[in-house]
mmCIF file with all atom_site columns, C-alpha atoms in Angstrom:
data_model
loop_
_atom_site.group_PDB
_atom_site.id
_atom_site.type_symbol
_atom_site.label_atom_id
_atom_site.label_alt_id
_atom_site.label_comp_id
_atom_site.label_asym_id
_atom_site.label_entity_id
_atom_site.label_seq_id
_atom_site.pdbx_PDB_ins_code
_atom_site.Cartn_x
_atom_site.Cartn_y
_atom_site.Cartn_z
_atom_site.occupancy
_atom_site.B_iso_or_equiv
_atom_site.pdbx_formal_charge
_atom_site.auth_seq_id
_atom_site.auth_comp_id
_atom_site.auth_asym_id
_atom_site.auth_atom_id
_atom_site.pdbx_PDB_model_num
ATOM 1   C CA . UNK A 1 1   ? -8.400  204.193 69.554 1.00 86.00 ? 105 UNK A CA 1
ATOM 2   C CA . UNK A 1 2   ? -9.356  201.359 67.119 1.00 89.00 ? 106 UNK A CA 1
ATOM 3   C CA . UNK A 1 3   ? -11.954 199.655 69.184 1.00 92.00 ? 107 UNK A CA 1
ATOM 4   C CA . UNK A 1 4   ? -13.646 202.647 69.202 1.00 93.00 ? 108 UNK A CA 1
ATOM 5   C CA . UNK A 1 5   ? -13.088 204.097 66.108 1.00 93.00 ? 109 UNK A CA 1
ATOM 6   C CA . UNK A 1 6   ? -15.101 200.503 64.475 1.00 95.00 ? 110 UNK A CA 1
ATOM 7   C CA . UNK A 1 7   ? -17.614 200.634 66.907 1.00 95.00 ? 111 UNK A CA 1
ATOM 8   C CA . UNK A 1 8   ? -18.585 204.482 66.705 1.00 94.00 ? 112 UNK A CA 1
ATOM 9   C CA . UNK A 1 9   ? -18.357 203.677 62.410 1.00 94.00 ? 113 UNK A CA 1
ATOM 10  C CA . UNK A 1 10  ? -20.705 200.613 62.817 1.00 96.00 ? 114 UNK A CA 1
ATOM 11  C CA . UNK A 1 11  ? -23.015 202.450 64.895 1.00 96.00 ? 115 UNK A CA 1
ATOM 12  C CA . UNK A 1 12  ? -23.132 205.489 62.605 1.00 94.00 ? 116 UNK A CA 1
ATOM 13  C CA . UNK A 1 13  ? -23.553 202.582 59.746 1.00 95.00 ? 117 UNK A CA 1
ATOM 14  C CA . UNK A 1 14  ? -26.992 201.076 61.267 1.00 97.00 ? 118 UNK A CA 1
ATOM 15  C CA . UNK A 1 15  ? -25.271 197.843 61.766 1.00 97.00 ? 119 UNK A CA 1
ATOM 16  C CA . UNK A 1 16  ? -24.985 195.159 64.175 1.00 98.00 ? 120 UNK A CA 1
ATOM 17  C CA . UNK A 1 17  ? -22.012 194.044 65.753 1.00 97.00 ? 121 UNK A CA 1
ATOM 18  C CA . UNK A 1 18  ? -23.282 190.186 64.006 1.00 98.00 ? 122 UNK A CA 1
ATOM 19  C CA . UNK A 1 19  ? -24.091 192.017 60.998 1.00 98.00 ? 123 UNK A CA 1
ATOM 20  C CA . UNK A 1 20  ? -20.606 193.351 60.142 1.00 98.00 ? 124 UNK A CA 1
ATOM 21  C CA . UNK A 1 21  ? -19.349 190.219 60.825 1.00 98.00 ? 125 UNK A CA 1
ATOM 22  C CA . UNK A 1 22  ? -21.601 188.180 58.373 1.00 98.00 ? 126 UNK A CA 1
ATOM 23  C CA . UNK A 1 23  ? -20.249 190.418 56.114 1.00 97.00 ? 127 UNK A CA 1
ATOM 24  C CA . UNK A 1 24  ? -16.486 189.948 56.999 1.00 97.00 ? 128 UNK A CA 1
ATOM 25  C CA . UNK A 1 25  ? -17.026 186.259 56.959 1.00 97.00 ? 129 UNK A CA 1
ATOM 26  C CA . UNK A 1 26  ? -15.775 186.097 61.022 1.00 97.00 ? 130 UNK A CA 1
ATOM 27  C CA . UNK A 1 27  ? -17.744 184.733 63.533 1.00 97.00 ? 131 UNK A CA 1
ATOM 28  C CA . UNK A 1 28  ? -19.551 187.204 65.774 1.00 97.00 ? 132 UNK A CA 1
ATOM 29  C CA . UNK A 1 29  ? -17.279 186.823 69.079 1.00 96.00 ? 133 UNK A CA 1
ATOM 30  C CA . UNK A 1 30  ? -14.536 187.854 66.869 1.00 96.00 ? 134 UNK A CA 1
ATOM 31  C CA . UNK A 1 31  ? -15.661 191.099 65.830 1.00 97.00 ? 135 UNK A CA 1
ATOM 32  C CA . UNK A 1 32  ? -16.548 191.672 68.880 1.00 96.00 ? 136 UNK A CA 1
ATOM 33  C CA . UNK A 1 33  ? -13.308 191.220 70.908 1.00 96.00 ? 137 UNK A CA 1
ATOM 34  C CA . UNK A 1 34  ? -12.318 194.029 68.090 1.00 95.00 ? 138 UNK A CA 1
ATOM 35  C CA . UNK A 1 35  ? -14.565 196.339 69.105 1.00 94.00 ? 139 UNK A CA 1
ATOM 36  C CA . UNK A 1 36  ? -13.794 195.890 72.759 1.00 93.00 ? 140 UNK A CA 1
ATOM 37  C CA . UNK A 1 37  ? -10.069 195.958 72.204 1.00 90.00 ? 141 UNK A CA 1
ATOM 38  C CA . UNK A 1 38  ? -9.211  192.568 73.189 1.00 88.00 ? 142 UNK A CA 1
ATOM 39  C CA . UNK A 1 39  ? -7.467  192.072 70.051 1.00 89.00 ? 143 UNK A CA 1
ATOM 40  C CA . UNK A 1 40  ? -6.934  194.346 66.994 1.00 90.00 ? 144 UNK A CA 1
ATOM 41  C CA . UNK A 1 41  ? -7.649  193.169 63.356 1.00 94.00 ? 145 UNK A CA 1
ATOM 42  C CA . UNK A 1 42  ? -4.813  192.914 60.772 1.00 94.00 ? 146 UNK A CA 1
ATOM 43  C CA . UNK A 1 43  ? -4.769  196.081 58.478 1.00 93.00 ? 147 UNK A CA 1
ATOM 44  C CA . UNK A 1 44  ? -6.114  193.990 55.436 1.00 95.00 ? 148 UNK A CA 1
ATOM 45  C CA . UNK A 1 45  ? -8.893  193.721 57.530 1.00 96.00 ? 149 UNK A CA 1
ATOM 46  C CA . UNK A 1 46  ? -9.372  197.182 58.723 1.00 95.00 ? 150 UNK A CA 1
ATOM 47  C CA . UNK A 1 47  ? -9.520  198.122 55.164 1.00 95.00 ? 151 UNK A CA 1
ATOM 48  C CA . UNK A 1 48  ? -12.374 195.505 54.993 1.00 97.00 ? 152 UNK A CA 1
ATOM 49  C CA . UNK A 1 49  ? -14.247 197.091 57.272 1.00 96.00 ? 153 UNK A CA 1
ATOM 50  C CA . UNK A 1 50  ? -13.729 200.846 55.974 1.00 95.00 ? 154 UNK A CA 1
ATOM 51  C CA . UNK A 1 51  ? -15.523 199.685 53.051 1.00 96.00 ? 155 UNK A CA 1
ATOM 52  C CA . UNK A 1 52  ? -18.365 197.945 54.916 1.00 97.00 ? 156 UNK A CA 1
ATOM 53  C CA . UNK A 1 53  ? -18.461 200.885 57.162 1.00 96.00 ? 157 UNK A CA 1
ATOM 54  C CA . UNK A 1 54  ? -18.539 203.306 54.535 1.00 94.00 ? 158 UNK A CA 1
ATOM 55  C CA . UNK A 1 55  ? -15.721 204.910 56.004 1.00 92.00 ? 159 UNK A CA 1
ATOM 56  C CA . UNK A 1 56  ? -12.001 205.136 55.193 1.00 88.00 ? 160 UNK A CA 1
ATOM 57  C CA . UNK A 1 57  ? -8.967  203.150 56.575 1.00 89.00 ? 161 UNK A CA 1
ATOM 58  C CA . UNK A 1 58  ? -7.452  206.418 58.094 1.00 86.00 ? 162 UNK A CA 1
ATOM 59  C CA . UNK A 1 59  ? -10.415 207.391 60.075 1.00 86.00 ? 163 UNK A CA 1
ATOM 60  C CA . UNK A 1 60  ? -10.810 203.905 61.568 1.00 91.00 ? 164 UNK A CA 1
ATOM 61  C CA . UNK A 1 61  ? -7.044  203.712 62.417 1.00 90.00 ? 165 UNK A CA 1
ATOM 62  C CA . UNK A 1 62  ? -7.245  206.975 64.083 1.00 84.00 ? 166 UNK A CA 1
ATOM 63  C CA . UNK A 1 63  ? -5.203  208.943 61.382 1.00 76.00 ? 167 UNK A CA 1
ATOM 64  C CA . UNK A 1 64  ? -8.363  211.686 60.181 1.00 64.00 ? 168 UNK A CA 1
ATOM 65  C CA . UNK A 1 65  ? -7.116  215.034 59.708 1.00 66.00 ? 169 UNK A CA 1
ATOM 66  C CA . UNK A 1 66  ? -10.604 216.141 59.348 1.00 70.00 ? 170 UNK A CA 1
ATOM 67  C CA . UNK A 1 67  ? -10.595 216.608 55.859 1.00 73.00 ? 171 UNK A CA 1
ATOM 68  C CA . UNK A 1 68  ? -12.184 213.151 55.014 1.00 67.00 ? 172 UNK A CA 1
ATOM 69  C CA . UNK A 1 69  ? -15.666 214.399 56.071 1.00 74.00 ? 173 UNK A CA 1
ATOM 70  C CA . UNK A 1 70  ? -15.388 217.203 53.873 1.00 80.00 ? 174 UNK A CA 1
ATOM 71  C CA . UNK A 1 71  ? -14.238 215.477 50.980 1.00 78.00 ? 175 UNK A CA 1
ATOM 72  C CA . UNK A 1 72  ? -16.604 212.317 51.246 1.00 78.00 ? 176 UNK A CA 1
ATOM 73  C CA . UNK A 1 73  ? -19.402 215.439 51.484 1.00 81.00 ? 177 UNK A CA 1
ATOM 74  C CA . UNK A 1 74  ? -18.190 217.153 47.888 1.00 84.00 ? 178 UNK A CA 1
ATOM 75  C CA . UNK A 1 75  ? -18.115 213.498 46.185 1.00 83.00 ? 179 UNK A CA 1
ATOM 76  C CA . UNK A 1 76  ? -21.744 212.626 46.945 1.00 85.00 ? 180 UNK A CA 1
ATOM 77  C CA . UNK A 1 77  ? -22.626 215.490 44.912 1.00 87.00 ? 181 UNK A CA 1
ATOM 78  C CA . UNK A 1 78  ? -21.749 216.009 41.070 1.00 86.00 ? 182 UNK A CA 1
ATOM 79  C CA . UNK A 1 79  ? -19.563 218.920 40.654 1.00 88.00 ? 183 UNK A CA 1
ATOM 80  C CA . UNK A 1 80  ? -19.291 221.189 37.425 1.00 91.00 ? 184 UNK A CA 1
ATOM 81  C CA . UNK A 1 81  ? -16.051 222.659 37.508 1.00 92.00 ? 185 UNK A CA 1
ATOM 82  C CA . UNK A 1 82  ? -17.675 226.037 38.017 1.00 94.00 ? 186 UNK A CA 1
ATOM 83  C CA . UNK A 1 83  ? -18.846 224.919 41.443 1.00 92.00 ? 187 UNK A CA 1
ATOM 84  C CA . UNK A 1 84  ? -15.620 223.094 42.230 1.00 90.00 ? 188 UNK A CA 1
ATOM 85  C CA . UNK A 1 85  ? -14.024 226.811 41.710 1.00 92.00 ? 189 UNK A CA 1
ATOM 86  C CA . UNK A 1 86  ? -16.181 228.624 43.338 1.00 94.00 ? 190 UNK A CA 1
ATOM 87  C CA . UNK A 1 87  ? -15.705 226.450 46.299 1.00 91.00 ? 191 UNK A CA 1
ATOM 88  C CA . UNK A 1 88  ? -12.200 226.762 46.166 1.00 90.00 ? 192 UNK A CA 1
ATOM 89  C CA . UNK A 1 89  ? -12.645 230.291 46.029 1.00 92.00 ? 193 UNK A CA 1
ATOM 90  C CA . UNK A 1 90  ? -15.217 230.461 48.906 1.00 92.00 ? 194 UNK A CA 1
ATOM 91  C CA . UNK A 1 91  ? -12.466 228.820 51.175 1.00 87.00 ? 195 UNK A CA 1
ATOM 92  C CA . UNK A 1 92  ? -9.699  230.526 50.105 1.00 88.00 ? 196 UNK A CA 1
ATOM 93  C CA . UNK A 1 93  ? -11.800 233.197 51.270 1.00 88.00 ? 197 UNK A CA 1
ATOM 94  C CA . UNK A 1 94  ? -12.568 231.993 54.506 1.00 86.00 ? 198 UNK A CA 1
ATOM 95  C CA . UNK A 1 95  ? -8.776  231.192 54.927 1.00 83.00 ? 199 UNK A CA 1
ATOM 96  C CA . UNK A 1 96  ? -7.698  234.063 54.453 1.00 84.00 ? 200 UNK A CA 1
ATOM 97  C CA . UNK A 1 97  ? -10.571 235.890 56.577 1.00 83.00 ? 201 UNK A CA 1
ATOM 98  C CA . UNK A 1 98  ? -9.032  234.041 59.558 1.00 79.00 ? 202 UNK A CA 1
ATOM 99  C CA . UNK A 1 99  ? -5.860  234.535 59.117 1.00 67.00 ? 203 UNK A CA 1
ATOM 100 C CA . UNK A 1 100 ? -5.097  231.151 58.092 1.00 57.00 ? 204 UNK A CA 1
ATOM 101 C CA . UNK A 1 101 ? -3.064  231.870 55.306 1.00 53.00 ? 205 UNK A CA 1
ATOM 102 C CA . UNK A 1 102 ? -0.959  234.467 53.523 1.00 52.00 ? 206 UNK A CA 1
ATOM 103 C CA . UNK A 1 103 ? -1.316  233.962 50.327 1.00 51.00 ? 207 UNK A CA 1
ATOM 104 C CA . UNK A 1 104 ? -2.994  231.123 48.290 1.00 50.00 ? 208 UNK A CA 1
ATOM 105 C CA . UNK A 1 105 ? -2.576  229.577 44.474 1.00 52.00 ? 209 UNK A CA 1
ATOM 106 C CA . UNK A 1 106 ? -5.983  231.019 42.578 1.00 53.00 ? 210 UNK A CA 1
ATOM 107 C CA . UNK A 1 107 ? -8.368  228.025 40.694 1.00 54.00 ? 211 UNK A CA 1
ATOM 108 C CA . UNK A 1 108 ? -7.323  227.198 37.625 1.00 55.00 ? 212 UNK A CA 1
ATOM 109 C CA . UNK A 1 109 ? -5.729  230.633 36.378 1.00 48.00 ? 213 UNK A CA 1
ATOM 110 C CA . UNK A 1 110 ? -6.489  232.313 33.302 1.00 50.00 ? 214 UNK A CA 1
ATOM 111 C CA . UNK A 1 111 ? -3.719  231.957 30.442 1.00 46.00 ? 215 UNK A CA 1
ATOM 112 C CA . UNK A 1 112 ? -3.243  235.022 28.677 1.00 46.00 ? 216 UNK A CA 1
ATOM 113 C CA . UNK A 1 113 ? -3.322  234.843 24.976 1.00 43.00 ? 217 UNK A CA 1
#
């Protein structure tokens, strides 16, 4: 649920409840009927808070297909494109170790000349 979803982020975060709130420019009480699910905020809003949360609309909403993790993870690092392949090649790998898949598209394949 939403209520839980912003208060699980804004705990992760460090933050208060009065904290976020300063920083949304709402009073206190407000953000706090959100995070006990007396009232949900408008979507403009939720996006508001991804960003103080350093989290992502989807997640907060309840949409997270797991994948956000992962690719929040890869962009705190810089990637040559040497590592981006050979971590598309290490899960290709593991995909097709378990099954997952039949048959996946290779990393940026070779032209012949």
């Amino acid at each position: 649920m939403l209520k839980d979803n912003i208060k699980k982020a804004r705990l992760d975060a460090g933050l208060t409840q009065l904290e976020v709130a300063e920083k949304l420019g709402v009073a206190q009480a407000q953000y706090a009927r959100w995070e006990n699910g007396g009232r949900n905020p408008k979507d403009d809003t939720v996006e508001k808070l991804a960003e103080i949360l350093n989290t992502s609309f989807e997640i907060l909403k309840g949409r997270d297909d797991g994948l956000e993790e992962i690719v929040s993870l890869l962009r705190e690092h810089e990637l040559t494109e040497e590592d981006k392949n050979q971590i598309i090649s290490l899960l290709q790998d593991f995909l097709i170790n378990n099954s997952m898949y039949d048959e996946l598209p290779t990393p940026n394949p070779k032209k012949k000349k």
